[in-house]
Amino acid sequence: MLGMDKDPNGEVAGLFSWLRGQGFQQVREDYSEQDFGNWVRELHGPDVWVRVVRERGEWLLDAAINGSIEWFGMDAWSECLATNHVFQGVSPREQSEFLRQHLTVMRKAASGDPALLGCLEGAQRRILTSQFGPLPKTLPGQTMKLVPPADGTKVWQEAAARLAREKHRRRKNKS
């Protein structure tokens, strides 16, 4: 497994194994030793997709609704799921535990709640606003996401790395 030598306590490898047992299939893996060991792996399930990014030693876990180009952290998902659990963790273990505990609810919402994408976008906007202050009214929430163009793996890797840096910066500002 490329890039897994820095997996904290095997949390990420254990998550992948668990996700495969839940019917997820790996569809992408990118690793760049020259870019500080940055690494991205994407797994697709029938209703939810999961992406794990390691960027400069930080691990980030995101999930998307099947077919969506937008990825949302566990904090945004926790706001939109009817679980009464507000996610505020940052470690790979905390992110992984949230996903494991809530995957069934995430799948159900992704397959049957037409308002979920709007809720996730709104949650992401609220989270960014709480971190960076008010956003312009005319700027849609999804514009704040770094969505890579459809061409070129390198462009996708760079966009994923920028997104990971943005999330890392937000987490540091929280503490």
mmCIF file of C-alpha atoms in Angstrom:
data_model
loop_
_atom_site.group_PDB
_atom_site.id
_atom_site.type_symbol
_atom_site.label_atom_id
_atom_site.label_comp_id
_atom_site.label_asym_id
_atom_site.label_seq_id
_atom_site.Cartn_x
_atom_site.Cartn_y
_atom_site.Cartn_z
ATOM 1 C CA MET A 1 0.000 0.000 0.000
ATOM 2 C CA LEU A 2 1.649 3.215 -1.136
ATOM 3 C CA GLY A 3 2.016 5.973 1.417
ATOM 4 C CA MET A 4 0.726 3.875 4.281
ATOM 5 C CA ASP A 5 4.036 3.829 6.140
ATOM 6 C CA LYS A 6 2.867 6.913 8.043
ATOM 7 C CA ASP A 7 -0.611 5.619 8.843
ATOM 8 C CA PRO A 8 -1.177 6.481 12.516
ATOM 9 C CA ASN A 9 -1.761 3.259 14.430
ATOM 10 C CA GLY A 10 -3.122 1.555 11.321
ATOM 11 C CA GLU A 11 -6.376 3.554 11.525
ATOM 12 C CA VAL A 12 -6.542 4.303 7.807
ATOM 13 C CA ALA A 13 -5.638 0.770 6.689
ATOM 14 C CA GLY A 14 -8.239 -0.595 9.102
ATOM 15 C CA LEU A 15 -10.857 1.773 7.716
ATOM 16 C CA PHE A 16 -10.161 0.628 4.148
ATOM 17 C CA SER A 17 -10.493 -2.991 5.137
ATOM 18 C CA TRP A 18 -13.769 -2.253 6.908
ATOM 19 C CA LEU A 19 -15.116 -0.260 3.946
ATOM 20 C CA ARG A 20 -14.307 -3.121 1.554
ATOM 21 C CA GLY A 21 -16.297 -5.387 3.866
ATOM 22 C CA GLN A 22 -19.187 -2.921 3.504
ATOM 23 C CA GLY A 23 -19.121 -3.298 -0.292
ATOM 24 C CA PHE A 24 -16.887 -0.359 -1.192
ATOM 25 C CA GLN A 25 -14.417 -0.633 -4.069
ATOM 26 C CA GLN A 26 -11.260 1.371 -4.521
ATOM 27 C CA VAL A 27 -11.421 3.500 -7.676
ATOM 28 C CA ARG A 28 -8.445 5.825 -7.267
ATOM 29 C CA GLU A 29 -5.100 6.018 -5.537
ATOM 30 C CA ASP A 30 -2.522 8.736 -6.083
ATOM 31 C CA TYR A 31 0.754 9.012 -4.202
ATOM 32 C CA SER A 32 3.578 11.513 -4.601
ATOM 33 C CA GLU A 33 6.778 11.092 -2.645
ATOM 34 C CA GLN A 34 8.169 14.338 -4.077
ATOM 35 C CA ASP A 35 5.121 16.201 -2.698
ATOM 36 C CA PHE A 36 5.851 15.341 0.946
ATOM 37 C CA GLY A 37 4.270 11.900 0.613
ATOM 38 C CA ASN A 38 0.875 13.339 -0.242
ATOM 39 C CA TRP A 39 -1.610 10.602 -0.890
ATOM 40 C CA VAL A 40 -5.251 10.263 -1.938
ATOM 41 C CA ARG A 41 -7.433 7.160 -2.026
ATOM 42 C CA GLU A 42 -11.060 7.059 -3.106
ATOM 43 C CA LEU A 43 -13.538 4.248 -2.512
ATOM 44 C CA HIS A 44 -17.038 4.056 -3.948
ATOM 45 C CA GLY A 45 -20.028 2.384 -2.394
ATOM 46 C CA PRO A 46 -23.528 2.228 -3.836
ATOM 47 C CA ASP A 47 -24.797 5.441 -2.182
ATOM 48 C CA VAL A 48 -21.774 7.155 -0.644
ATOM 49 C CA TRP A 49 -18.212 7.680 -1.804
ATOM 50 C CA VAL A 50 -15.322 8.014 0.660
ATOM 51 C CA ARG A 51 -12.027 9.823 0.101
ATOM 52 C CA VAL A 52 -8.995 9.818 2.370
ATOM 53 C CA VAL A 53 -6.292 12.439 1.853
ATOM 54 C CA ARG A 54 -2.895 12.518 3.497
ATOM 55 C CA GLU A 55 -1.281 15.870 2.946
ATOM 56 C CA ARG A 56 1.918 16.875 4.714
ATOM 57 C CA GLY A 57 1.280 14.368 7.474
ATOM 58 C CA GLU A 58 -2.362 15.314 8.071
ATOM 59 C CA TRP A 59 -5.130 12.796 7.364
ATOM 60 C CA LEU A 60 -8.543 14.028 6.165
ATOM 61 C CA LEU A 61 -11.652 11.956 5.586
ATOM 62 C CA ASP A 62 -14.434 13.202 3.284
ATOM 63 C CA ALA A 63 -17.589 11.650 1.899
ATOM 64 C CA ALA A 64 -19.716 12.485 -1.132
ATOM 65 C CA ILE A 65 -23.132 11.474 -2.346
ATOM 66 C CA ASN A 66 -22.751 8.929 -5.156
ATOM 67 C CA GLY A 67 -22.243 10.830 -8.409
ATOM 68 C CA SER A 68 -21.554 14.218 -6.792
ATOM 69 C CA ILE A 69 -18.403 16.210 -7.444
ATOM 70 C CA GLU A 70 -18.581 17.786 -3.998
ATOM 71 C CA TRP A 71 -16.889 16.275 -0.941
ATOM 72 C CA PHE A 72 -17.856 17.070 2.621
ATOM 73 C CA GLY A 73 -16.032 16.459 5.890
ATOM 74 C CA MET A 74 -17.518 14.540 8.765
ATOM 75 C CA ASP A 75 -18.362 17.860 10.455
ATOM 76 C CA ALA A 76 -20.756 18.815 7.628
ATOM 77 C CA TRP A 77 -22.259 15.309 7.541
ATOM 78 C CA SER A 78 -22.861 15.396 11.300
ATOM 79 C CA GLU A 79 -24.943 18.563 10.911
ATOM 80 C CA CYS A 80 -27.190 16.960 8.289
ATOM 81 C CA LEU A 81 -27.775 13.516 9.772
ATOM 82 C CA ALA A 82 -30.492 12.918 12.326
ATOM 83 C CA THR A 83 -28.052 11.389 14.818
ATOM 84 C CA ASN A 84 -27.808 14.114 17.482
ATOM 85 C CA HIS A 85 -24.039 13.731 17.250
ATOM 86 C CA VAL A 86 -22.028 16.856 16.521
ATOM 87 C CA PHE A 87 -18.663 15.821 15.117
ATOM 88 C CA GLN A 88 -15.702 17.948 16.130
ATOM 89 C CA GLY A 89 -12.846 15.475 15.881
ATOM 90 C CA VAL A 90 -9.753 15.945 13.786
ATOM 91 C CA SER A 91 -7.676 12.802 14.279
ATOM 92 C CA PRO A 92 -7.832 9.903 11.813
ATOM 93 C CA ARG A 93 -9.278 7.762 14.615
ATOM 94 C CA GLU A 94 -12.084 10.230 15.364
ATOM 95 C CA GLN A 95 -12.927 10.683 11.689
ATOM 96 C CA SER A 96 -12.872 6.937 11.089
ATOM 97 C CA GLU A 97 -15.027 6.217 14.142
ATOM 98 C CA PHE A 98 -17.631 8.758 13.042
ATOM 99 C CA LEU A 99 -17.807 7.214 9.567
ATOM 100 C CA ARG A 100 -18.053 3.669 10.942
ATOM 101 C CA GLN A 101 -20.792 4.620 13.403
ATOM 102 C CA HIS A 102 -22.831 6.637 10.903
ATOM 103 C CA LEU A 103 -22.274 4.984 7.521
ATOM 104 C CA THR A 104 -25.691 3.292 7.553
ATOM 105 C CA VAL A 105 -27.430 6.616 8.243
ATOM 106 C CA MET A 106 -25.268 8.366 5.622
ATOM 107 C CA ARG A 107 -26.185 5.741 3.015
ATOM 108 C CA LYS A 108 -29.871 5.975 3.822
ATOM 109 C CA ALA A 109 -29.846 9.765 3.589
ATOM 110 C CA ALA A 110 -27.783 9.745 0.372
ATOM 111 C CA SER A 111 -30.182 7.365 -1.336
ATOM 112 C CA GLY A 112 -33.469 8.774 -0.114
ATOM 113 C CA ASP A 113 -33.200 12.410 0.961
ATOM 114 C CA PRO A 114 -33.325 14.848 -1.966
ATOM 115 C CA ALA A 115 -32.513 17.733 0.403
ATOM 116 C CA LEU A 116 -29.236 16.198 1.623
ATOM 117 C CA LEU A 117 -26.933 17.892 -0.890
ATOM 118 C CA GLY A 118 -28.396 21.313 -0.066
ATOM 119 C CA CYS A 119 -28.023 20.597 3.638
ATOM 120 C CA LEU A 120 -24.372 19.553 3.203
ATOM 121 C CA GLU A 121 -23.635 22.662 1.135
ATOM 122 C CA GLY A 122 -25.279 24.860 3.783
ATOM 123 C CA ALA A 123 -23.404 23.107 6.588
ATOM 124 C CA GLN A 124 -20.115 23.532 4.741
ATOM 125 C CA ARG A 125 -20.890 27.233 4.277
ATOM 126 C CA ARG A 126 -21.708 27.638 8.007
ATOM 127 C CA ILE A 127 -18.502 25.847 8.972
ATOM 128 C CA LEU A 128 -16.412 28.052 6.680
ATOM 129 C CA THR A 129 -18.205 31.175 7.931
ATOM 130 C CA SER A 130 -17.486 30.224 11.529
ATOM 131 C CA GLN A 131 -13.806 29.781 10.620
ATOM 132 C CA PHE A 132 -13.249 32.734 8.284
ATOM 133 C CA GLY A 133 -16.097 35.163 8.961
ATOM 134 C CA PRO A 134 -18.999 36.120 6.707
ATOM 135 C CA LEU A 135 -18.840 35.051 3.082
ATOM 136 C CA PRO A 136 -20.219 37.240 0.289
ATOM 137 C CA LYS A 137 -23.975 36.726 -0.178
ATOM 138 C CA THR A 138 -23.598 36.107 -3.923
ATOM 139 C CA LEU A 139 -21.042 33.351 -3.473
ATOM 140 C CA PRO A 140 -22.615 29.875 -3.404
ATOM 141 C CA GLY A 141 -21.284 27.568 -0.683
ATOM 142 C CA GLN A 142 -19.968 25.026 -3.157
ATOM 143 C CA THR A 143 -17.725 27.679 -4.731
ATOM 144 C CA MET A 144 -15.626 27.491 -1.588
ATOM 145 C CA LYS A 145 -14.826 23.878 -2.377
ATOM 146 C CA LEU A 146 -11.860 23.256 -4.635
ATOM 147 C CA VAL A 147 -13.417 21.185 -7.379
ATOM 148 C CA PRO A 148 -10.869 19.895 -9.875
ATOM 149 C CA PRO A 149 -11.554 19.998 -13.599
ATOM 150 C CA ALA A 150 -12.267 16.703 -15.304
ATOM 151 C CA ASP A 151 -8.902 16.558 -17.097
ATOM 152 C CA GLY A 152 -5.568 15.513 -15.709
ATOM 153 C CA THR A 153 -4.577 13.538 -12.630
ATOM 154 C CA LYS A 154 -1.965 16.139 -11.635
ATOM 155 C CA VAL A 155 -4.582 18.908 -11.587
ATOM 156 C CA TRP A 156 -6.832 16.698 -9.431
ATOM 157 C CA GLN A 157 -3.965 15.968 -7.045
ATOM 158 C CA GLU A 158 -3.128 19.659 -6.704
ATOM 159 C CA ALA A 159 -6.764 20.540 -5.990
ATOM 160 C CA ALA A 160 -7.030 17.772 -3.383
ATOM 161 C CA ALA A 161 -3.827 19.035 -1.748
ATOM 162 C CA ARG A 162 -5.167 22.617 -1.619
ATOM 163 C CA LEU A 163 -8.401 21.374 -0.069
ATOM 164 C CA ALA A 164 -6.466 19.400 2.525
ATOM 165 C CA ARG A 165 -4.379 22.475 3.405
ATOM 166 C CA GLU A 166 -7.574 24.537 3.769
ATOM 167 C CA LYS A 167 -9.075 21.969 6.151
ATOM 168 C CA HIS A 168 -5.842 21.725 8.123
ATOM 169 C CA ARG A 169 -5.746 25.516 8.477
ATOM 170 C CA ARG A 170 -9.391 25.517 9.677
ATOM 171 C CA ARG A 171 -8.635 22.866 12.283
ATOM 172 C CA LYS A 172 -5.623 24.775 13.583
ATOM 173 C CA ASN A 173 -7.736 27.917 13.886
ATOM 174 C CA LYS A 174 -10.292 25.984 15.990
ATOM 175 C CA SER A 175 -7.748 25.205 18.679
#
